[in-house]
Short mmCIF file of C-alpha atoms in Angstrom, two decimals:
data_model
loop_
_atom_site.label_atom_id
_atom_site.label_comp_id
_atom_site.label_asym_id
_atom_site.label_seq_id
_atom_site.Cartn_x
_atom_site.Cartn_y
_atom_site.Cartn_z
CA UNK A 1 158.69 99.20 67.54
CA UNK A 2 161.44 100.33 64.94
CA UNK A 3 160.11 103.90 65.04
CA UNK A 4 160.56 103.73 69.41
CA UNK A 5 164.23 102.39 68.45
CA UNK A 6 164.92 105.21 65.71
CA UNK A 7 163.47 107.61 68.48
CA UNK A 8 166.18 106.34 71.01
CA UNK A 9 169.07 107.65 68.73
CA UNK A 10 167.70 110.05 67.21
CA UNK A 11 166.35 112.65 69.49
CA UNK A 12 170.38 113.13 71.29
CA UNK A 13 171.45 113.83 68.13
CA UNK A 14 168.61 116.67 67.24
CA UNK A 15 169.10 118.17 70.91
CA UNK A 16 173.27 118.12 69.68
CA UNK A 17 172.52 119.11 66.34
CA UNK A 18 170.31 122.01 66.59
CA UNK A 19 170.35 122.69 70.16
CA UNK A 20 167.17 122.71 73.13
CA UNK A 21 165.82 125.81 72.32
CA UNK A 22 165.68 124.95 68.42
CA UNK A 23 164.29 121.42 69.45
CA UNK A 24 161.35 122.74 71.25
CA UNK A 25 160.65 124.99 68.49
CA UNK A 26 160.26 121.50 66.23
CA UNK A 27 158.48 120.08 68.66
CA UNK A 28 155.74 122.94 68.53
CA UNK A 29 155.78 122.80 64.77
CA UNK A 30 154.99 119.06 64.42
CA UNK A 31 152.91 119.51 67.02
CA UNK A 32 151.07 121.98 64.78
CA UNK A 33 151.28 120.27 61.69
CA UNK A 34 149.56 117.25 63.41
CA UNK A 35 146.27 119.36 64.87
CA UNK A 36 145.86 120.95 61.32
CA UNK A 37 145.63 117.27 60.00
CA UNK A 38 141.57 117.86 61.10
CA UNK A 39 141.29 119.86 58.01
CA UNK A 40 140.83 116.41 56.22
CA UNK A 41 136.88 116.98 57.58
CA UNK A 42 136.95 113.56 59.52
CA UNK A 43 137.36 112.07 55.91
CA UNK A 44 140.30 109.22 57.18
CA UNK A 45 138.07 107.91 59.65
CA UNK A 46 134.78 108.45 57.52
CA UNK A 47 136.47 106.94 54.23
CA UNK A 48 137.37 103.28 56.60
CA UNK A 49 133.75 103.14 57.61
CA UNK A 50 131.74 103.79 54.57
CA UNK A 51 134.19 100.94 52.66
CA UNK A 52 133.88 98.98 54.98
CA UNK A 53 130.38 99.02 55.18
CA UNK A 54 130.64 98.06 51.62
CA UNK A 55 132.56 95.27 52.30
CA UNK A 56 130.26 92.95 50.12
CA UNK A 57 129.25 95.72 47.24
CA UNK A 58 130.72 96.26 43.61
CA UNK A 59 134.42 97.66 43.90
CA UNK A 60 133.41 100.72 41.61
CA UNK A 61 131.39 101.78 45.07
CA UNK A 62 134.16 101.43 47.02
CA UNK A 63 136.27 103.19 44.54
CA UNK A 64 133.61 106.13 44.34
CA UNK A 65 133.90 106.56 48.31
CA UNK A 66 137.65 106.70 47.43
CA UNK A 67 137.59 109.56 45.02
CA UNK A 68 134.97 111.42 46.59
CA UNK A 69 137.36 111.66 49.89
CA UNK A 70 140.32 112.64 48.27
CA UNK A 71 138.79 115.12 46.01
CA UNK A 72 137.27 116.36 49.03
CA UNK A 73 140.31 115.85 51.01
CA UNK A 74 142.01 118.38 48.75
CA UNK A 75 140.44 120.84 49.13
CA UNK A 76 140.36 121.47 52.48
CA UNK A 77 143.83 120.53 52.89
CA UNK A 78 144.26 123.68 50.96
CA UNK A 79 142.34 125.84 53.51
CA UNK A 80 143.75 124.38 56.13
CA UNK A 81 147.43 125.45 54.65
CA UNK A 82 145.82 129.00 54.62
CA UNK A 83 144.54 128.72 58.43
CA UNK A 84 148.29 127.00 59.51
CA UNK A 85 150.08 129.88 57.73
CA UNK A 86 147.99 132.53 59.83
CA UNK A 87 147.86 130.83 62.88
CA UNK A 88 151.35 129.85 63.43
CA UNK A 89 152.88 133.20 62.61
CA UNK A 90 150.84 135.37 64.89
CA UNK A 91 151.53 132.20 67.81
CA UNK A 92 155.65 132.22 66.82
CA UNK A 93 155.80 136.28 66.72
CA UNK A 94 153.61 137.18 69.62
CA UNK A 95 153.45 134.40 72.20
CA UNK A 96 156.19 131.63 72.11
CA UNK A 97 159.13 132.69 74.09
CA UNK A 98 161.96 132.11 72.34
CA UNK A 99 165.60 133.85 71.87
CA UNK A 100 164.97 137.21 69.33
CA UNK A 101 167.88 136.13 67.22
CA UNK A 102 166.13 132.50 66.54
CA UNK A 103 162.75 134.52 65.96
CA UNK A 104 163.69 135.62 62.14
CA UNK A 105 164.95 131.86 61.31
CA UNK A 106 161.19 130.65 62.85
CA UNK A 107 158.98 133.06 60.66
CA UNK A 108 160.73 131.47 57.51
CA UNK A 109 159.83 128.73 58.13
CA UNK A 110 156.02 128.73 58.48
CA UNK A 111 155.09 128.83 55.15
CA UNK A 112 157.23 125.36 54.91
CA UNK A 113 155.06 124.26 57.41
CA UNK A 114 151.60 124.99 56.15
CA UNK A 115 153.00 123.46 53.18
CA UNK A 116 152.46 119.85 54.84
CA UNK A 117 148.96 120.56 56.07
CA UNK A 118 147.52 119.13 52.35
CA UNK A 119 150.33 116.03 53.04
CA UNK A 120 149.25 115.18 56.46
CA UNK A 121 145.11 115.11 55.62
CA UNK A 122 145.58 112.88 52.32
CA UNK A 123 147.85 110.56 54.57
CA UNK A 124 144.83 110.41 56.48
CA UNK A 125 142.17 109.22 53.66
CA UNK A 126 144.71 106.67 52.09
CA UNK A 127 145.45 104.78 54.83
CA UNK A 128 141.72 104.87 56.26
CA UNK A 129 141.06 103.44 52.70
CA UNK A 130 143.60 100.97 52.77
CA UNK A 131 142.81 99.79 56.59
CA UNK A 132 138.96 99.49 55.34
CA UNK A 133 140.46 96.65 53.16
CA UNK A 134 142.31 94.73 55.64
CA UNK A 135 145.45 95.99 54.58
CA UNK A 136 147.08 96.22 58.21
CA UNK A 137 150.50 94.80 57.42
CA UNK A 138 150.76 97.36 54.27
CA UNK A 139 149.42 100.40 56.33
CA UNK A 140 152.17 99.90 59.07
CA UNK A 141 155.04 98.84 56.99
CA UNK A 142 154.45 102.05 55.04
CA UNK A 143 153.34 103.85 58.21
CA UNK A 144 156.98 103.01 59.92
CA UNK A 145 158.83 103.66 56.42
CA UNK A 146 157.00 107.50 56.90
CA UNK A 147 158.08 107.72 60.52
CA UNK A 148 161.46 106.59 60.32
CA UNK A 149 162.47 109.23 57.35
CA UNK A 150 160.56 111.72 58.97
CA UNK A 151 163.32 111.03 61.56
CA UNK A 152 165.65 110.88 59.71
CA UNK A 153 165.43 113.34 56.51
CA UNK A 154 165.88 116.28 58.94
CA UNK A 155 168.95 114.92 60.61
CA UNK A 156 170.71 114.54 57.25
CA UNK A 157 169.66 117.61 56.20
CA UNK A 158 171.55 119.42 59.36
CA UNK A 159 174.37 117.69 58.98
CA UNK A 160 174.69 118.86 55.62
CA UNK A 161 173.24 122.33 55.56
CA UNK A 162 172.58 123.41 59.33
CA UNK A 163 170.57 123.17 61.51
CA UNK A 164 168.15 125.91 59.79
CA UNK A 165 164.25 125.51 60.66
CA UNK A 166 163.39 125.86 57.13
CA UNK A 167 165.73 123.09 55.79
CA UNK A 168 164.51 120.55 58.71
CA UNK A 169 160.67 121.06 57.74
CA UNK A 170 161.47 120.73 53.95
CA UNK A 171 162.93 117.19 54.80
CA UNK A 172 159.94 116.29 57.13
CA UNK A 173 157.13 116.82 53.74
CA UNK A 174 159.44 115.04 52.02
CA UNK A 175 159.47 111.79 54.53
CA UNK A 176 155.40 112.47 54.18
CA UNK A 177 155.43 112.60 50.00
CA UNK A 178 157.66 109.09 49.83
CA UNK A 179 154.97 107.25 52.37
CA UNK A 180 152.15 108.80 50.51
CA UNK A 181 153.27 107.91 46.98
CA UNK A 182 153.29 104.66 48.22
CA UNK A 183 149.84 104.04 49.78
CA UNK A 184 148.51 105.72 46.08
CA UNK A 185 150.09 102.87 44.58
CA UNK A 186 149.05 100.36 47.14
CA UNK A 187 144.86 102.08 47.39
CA UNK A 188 145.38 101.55 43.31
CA UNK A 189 146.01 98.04 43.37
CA UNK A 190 143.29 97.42 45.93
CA UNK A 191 140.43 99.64 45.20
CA UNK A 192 140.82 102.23 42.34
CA UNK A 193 142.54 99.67 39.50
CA UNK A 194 139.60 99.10 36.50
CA UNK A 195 137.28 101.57 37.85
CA UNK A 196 136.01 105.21 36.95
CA UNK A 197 137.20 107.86 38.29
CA UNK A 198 134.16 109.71 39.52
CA UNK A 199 133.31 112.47 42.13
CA UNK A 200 129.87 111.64 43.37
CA UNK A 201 128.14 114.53 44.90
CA UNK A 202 125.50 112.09 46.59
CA UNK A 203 128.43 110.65 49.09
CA UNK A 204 129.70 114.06 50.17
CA UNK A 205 126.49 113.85 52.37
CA UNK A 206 127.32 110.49 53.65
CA UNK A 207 130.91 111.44 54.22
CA UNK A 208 130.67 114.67 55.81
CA UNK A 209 127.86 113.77 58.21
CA UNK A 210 129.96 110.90 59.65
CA UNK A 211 133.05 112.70 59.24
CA UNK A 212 131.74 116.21 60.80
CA UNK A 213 131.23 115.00 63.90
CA UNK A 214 135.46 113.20 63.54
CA UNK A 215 136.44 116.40 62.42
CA UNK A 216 134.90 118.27 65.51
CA UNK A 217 136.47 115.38 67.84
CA UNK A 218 139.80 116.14 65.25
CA UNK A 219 139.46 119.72 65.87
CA UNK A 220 139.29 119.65 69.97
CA UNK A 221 140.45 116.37 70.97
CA UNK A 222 144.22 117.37 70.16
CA UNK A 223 143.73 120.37 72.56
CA UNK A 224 143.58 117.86 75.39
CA UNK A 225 146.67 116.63 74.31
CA UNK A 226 148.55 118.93 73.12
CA UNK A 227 147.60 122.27 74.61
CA UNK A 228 150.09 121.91 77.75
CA UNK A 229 152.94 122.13 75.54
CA UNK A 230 151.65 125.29 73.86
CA UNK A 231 151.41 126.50 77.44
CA UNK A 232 154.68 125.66 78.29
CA UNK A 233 155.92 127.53 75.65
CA UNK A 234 154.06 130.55 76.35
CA UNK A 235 154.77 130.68 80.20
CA UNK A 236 157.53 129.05 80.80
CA UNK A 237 160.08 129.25 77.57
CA UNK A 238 161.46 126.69 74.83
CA UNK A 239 163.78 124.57 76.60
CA UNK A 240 161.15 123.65 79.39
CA UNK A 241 158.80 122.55 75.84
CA UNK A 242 162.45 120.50 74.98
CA UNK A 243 162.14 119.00 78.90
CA UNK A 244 158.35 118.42 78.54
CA UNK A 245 158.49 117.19 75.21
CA UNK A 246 161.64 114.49 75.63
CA UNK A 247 159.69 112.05 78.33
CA UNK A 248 156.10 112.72 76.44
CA UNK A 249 157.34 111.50 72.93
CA UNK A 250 158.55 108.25 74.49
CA UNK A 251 155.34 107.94 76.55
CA UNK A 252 153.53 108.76 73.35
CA UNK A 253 154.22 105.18 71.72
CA UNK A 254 152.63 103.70 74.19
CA UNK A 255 149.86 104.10 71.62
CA UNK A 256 151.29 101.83 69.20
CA UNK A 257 149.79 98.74 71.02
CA UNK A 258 146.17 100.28 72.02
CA UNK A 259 145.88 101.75 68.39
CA UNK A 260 146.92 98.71 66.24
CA UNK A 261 144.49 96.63 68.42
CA UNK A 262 141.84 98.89 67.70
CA UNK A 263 142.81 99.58 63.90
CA UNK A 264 142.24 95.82 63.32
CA UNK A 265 138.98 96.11 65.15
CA UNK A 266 137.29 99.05 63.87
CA UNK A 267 136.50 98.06 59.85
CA UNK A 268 134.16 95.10 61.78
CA UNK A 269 132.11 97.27 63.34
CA UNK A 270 129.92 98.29 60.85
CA UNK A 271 128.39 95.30 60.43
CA UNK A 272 128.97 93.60 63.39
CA UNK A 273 125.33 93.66 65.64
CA UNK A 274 125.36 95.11 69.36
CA UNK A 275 126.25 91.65 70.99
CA UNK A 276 128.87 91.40 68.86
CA UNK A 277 130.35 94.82 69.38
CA UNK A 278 130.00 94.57 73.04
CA UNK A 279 131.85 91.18 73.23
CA UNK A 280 135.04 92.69 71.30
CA UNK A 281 135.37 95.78 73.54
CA UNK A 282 135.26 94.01 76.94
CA UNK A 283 137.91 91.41 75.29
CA UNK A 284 139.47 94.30 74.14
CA UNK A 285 140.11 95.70 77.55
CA UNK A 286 141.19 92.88 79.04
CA UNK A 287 143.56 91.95 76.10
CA UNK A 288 144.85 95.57 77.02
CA UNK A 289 145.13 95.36 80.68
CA UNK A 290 146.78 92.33 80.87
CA UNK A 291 149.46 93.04 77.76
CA UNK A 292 150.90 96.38 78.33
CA UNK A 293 150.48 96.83 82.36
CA UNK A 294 153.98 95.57 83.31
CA UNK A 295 155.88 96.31 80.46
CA UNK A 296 154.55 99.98 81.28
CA UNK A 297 155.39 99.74 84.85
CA UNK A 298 158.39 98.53 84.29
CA UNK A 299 159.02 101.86 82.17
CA UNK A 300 158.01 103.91 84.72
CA UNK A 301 161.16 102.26 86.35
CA UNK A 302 163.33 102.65 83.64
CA UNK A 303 163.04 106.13 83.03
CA UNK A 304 164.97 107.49 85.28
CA UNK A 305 168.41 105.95 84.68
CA UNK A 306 166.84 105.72 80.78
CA UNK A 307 167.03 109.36 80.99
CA UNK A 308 170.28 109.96 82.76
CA UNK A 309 172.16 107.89 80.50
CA UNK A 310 170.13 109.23 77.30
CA UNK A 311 170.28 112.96 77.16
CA UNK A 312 172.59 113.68 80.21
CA UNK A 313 171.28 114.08 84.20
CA UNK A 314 171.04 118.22 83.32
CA UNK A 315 167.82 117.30 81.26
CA UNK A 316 167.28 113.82 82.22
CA UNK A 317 166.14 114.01 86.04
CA UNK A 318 163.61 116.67 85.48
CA UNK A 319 162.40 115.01 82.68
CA UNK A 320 161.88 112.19 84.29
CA UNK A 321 159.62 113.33 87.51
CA UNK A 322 157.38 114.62 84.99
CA UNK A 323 157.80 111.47 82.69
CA UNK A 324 156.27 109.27 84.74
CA UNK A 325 153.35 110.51 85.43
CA UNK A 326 153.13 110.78 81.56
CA UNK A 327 153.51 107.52 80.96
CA UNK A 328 150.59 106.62 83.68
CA UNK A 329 148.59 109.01 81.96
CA UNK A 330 148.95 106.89 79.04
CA UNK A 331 148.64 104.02 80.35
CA UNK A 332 145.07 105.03 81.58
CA UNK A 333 144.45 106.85 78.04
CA UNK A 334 145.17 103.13 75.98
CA UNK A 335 141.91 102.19 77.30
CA UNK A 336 139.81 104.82 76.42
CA UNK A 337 140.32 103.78 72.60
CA UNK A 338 138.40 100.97 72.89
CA UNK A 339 135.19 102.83 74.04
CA UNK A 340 135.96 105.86 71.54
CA UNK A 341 136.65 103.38 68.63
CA UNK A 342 132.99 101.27 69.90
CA UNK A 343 130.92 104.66 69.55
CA UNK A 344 132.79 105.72 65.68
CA UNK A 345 132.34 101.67 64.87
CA UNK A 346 128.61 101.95 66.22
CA UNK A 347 128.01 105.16 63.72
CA UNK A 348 128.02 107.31 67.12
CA UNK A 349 131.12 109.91 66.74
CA UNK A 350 128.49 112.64 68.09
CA UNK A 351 129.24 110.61 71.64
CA UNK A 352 133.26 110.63 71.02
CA UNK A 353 132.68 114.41 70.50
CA UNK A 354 129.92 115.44 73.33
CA UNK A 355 132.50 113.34 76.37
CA UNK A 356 135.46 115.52 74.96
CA UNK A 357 134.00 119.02 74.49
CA UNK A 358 132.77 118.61 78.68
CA UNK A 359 136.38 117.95 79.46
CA UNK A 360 138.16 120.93 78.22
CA UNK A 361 136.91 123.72 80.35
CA UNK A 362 138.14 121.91 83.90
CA UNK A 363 141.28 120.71 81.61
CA UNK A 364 142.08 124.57 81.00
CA UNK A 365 141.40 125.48 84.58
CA UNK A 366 143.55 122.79 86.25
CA UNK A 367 146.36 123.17 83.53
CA UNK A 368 146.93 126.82 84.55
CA UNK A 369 146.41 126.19 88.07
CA UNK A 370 149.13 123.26 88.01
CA UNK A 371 151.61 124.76 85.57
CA UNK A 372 151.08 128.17 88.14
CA UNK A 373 151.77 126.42 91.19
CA UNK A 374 153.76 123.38 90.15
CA UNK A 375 155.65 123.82 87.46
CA UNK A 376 156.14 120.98 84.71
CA UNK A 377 155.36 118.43 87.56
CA UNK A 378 151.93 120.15 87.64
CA UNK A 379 151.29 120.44 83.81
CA UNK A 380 152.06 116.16 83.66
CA UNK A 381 150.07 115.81 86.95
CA UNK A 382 146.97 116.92 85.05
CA UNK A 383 147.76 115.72 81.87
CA UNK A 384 147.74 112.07 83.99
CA UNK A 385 144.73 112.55 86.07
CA UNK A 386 142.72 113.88 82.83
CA UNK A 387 143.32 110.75 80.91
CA UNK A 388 141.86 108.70 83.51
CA UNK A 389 138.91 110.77 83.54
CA UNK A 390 138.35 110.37 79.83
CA UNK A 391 138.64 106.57 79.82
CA UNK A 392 135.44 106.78 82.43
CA UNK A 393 133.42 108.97 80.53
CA UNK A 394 134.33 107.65 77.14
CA UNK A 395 133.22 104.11 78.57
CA UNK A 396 129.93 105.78 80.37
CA UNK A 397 128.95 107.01 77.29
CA UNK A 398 129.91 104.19 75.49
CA UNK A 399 127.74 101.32 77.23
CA UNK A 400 126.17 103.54 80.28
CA UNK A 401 127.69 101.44 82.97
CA UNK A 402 130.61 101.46 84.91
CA UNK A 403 132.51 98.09 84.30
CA UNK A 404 135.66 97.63 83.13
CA UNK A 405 136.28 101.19 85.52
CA UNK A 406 136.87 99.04 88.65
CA UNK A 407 138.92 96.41 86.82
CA UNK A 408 140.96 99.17 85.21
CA UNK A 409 141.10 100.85 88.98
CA UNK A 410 142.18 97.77 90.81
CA UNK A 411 145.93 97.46 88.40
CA UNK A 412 146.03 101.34 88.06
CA UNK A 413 146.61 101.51 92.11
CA UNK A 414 150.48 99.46 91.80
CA UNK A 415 151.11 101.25 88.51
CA UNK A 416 150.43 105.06 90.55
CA UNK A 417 152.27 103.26 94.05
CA UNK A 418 155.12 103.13 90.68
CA UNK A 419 154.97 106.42 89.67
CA UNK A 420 155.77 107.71 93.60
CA UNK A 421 158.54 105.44 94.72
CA UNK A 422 160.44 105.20 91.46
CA UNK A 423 160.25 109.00 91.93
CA UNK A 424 160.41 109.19 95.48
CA UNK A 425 164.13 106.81 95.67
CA UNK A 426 167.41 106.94 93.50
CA UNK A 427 167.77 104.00 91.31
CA UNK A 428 171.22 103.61 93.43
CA UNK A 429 169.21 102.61 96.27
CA UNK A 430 168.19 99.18 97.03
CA UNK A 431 164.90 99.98 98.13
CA UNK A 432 163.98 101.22 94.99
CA UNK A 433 164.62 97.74 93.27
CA UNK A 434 162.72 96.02 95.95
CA UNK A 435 159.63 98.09 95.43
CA UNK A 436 159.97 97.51 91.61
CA UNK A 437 160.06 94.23 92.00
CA UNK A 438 157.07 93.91 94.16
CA UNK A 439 155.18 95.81 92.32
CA UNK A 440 156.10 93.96 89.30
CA UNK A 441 155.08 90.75 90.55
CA UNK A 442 151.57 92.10 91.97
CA UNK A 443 151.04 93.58 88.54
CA UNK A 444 151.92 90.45 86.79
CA UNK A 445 149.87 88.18 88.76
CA UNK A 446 146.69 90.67 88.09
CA UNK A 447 147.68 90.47 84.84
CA UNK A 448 147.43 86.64 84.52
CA UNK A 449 143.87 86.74 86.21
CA UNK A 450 142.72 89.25 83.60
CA UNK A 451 143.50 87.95 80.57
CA UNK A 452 141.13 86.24 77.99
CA UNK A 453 141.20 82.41 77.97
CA UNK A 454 142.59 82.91 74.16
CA UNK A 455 145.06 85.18 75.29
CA UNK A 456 146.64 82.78 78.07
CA UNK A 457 146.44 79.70 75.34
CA UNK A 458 148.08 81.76 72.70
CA UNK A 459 151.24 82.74 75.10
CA UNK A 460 151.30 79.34 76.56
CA UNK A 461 151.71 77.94 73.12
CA UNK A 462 154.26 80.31 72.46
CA UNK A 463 156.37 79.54 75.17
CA UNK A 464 156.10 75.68 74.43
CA UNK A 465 157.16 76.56 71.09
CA UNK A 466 159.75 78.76 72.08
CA UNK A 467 161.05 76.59 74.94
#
């Protein structure tokens, strides 16, 4: 949650700092330096399940996965710099629509920016090693300590030298370097410390055939997330990225809860057996459904005055229409983790990969067709409806039946009734309180019903603790 708070006061100070169209340009360029992060082969992902699976064997086999993946790692970090570097200057200089006098500033700054590619893959491999472990509270204290200086860094750096591109990426690596000189020491204490270094050739193999089928979910998976921006960009100009972009970041940490749950689950799978597996996903779900349904609604709510209030009613209330329908397609896209986490736990990624690559051709068709006749309202009304569809597919392939769809249907139609009337009335009118607070208490009351026996216990102890 700290990171969401540093979010709240940082992002009015970036928009004042370096201005929209500057912003969006950022935007893009984490946005790039995130997708290049496949270059790590899969390895992050790969490197939690093979220790896990050796939860039980010597620790110099755990610490030869370790070395093999980083070694690895390295080296195509290194190519991927070399792809970044290409791919972002030809994207910058003959696509993104920008003001010519910003364009010199933005070319600078790419080799800065394929400069992180090697950070952001070995981020990738320690804390997959260190979750494989058990190491949950380490991974996010260091993983908030990385996102709130990556906040941060570039702010100070502004306010001392500028607001030039170059300057704000060299602070971002160097938010990456502190969190990744710190999960070295922390993957030394817990797997490396007393053992050989050694590069075995035999777990390449083992690593790469798990982790190429990551990597090609790595590779196209961020295009279904990312790719609308990119379009933006291209069609319709920086500061509609910098009105996109706003709203999606926030939705974006809706994440946090989905991912941590799944984090904790993942390293069990391995050598869990198929009854087992199947009886923490369903939980899962309903652990989901039932914790972040009305806090979400109640965002969808929010955002509007949020907004207003936050980066002025100029930006805010056309960031807003198309936030909200964001953060419903987020809400749907929390569940499809548990599924896509089942198949990588199962030693199925090929599955995670097959139900993405189907999506993208319709994704591309309705993206242009919404952007063309919509606007941003059209790019987030896709965005939305293909998140649903990949939480039914991802769960098709995942067990071959349809349950938990209806369940997940049945609270999704209050939180979509949410998404029209909060955008449909002003927050100055009374009617749009009274339909919040109907739909909050529906939602609630589902909420109840769904939830695990252990779930209801737990929160009933903690209010009698509390109270």
């Amino acid at each position: 949650m700290l990171p969401i708070l540093l979010a709240l006061v940082t992002v009015p100070i970036y928009l004042k700092l370096v201005g929209t169209d500057r912003y969006g340009v950022l935007a893009i360029a984490w946005l790039l330096l995130g997708y290049f992060g496949l270059f790590d082969l899969g390895l992050g992902r790969a490197t939690t399940y093979s220790i896990a699976a050796l939860k039980d064997a010597p620790a110099q086999a755990r610490a030869d996965v370790f070395w093999t993946a980083i070694v690895t790692n390295i080296i195509m970090g290194a190519i991927g710099a070399l792809v970044l570097w290409a791919a972002a200057a030809f994207f910058f200089d003959a696509i993104f629509k920008v003001d010519p006098k910003l364009r010199p500033e933005i070319m600078a700054s790419v080799p800065y920016l394929a400069l992180a590619v090697p950070i952001a893959t070995m981020t990738g491999v320690l804390s997959g090693a260190l979750q494989a472990r058990d190491r949950f509270l380490e991974t996010n204290m260091i993983s908030v300590l990385s996102t709130s200086l990556f906040q941060v860094f570039p702010i100070v750096v502004a306010l001392i030298h500028g607001p030039d591109l170059s300057g704000l990426l060299i602070a971002s690596i160097a938010a990456r370097l502190v969190a990744i000189a710190v999960m070295w020491w922390r993957c030394h204490v817990f797997i490396t410390r007393g053992q050989k270094v050694r590069y075995d050739r035999a777990q390449i193999r083992d690593l790469l055939g798990y982790g190429g089928w990551v990597t090609v979910t790595g590779l196209f998976g961020p295009i279904l997330v990312i790719l609308d921006r990119f379009a933006i960009g291209a069609v319709l100009g920086a500061k509609a990225v910098t009105i996109y972009t706003v709203p999606f970041q926030l939705a974006q940490r809706i994440t946090i809860f989905p991912n941590a749950l799944v984090t904790a689950v993942f390293p069990r799978m391995p050598t869990a057996n198929e009854d087992e597996r199947n009886a923490m996903n369903e939980k899962a779900i309903r652990v989901l459904l039932a914790a972040i349904s009305l806090p979400i609604l109640g965002a969808i709510y929010i955002l509007h005055p949020f907004l207003d209030l936050w980066v002025g009613k100029e930006i805010g209330r056309q960031a807003a229409d198309v936030g909200t329908l964001i953060v419903l397609g987020y809400w749907a896209n929390a569940f499809a983790v548990v599924p896509y986490s089942w198949m990588q736990g199962a030693g199925r990624p090929d599955l995670v990969t097959k139900v993405l690559l189907i999506q993208i051709p319709p994704y591309l068709a309705l993206l242009y067709l919404g952007m063309k006749q919509f606007g941003l309202i059209g790019c987030a009304a896709v965005f939305a409806f293909r998140c649903s569809v990949d939480f039914m597919l991802m769960w098709w392939a995942a067990r071959r039946k349809l349950a938990p769809i209806p369940l997940v249907a049945l609270v999704g139609a209050p939180m979509l009734a949410g998404v029209i009337l909060s955008d449909m009335l002003t927050y100055t009118d009374p009617l749009w309180w009274l339909s919040g607070v109907v739909l909050a208490v529906i939602v609630g009351l589902m909420s109840w019903r769904i939830a695990p026996p252990e779930l209801i216990d737990k929160a009933r102890a903690l209010i009698k603790h509390r109270f």
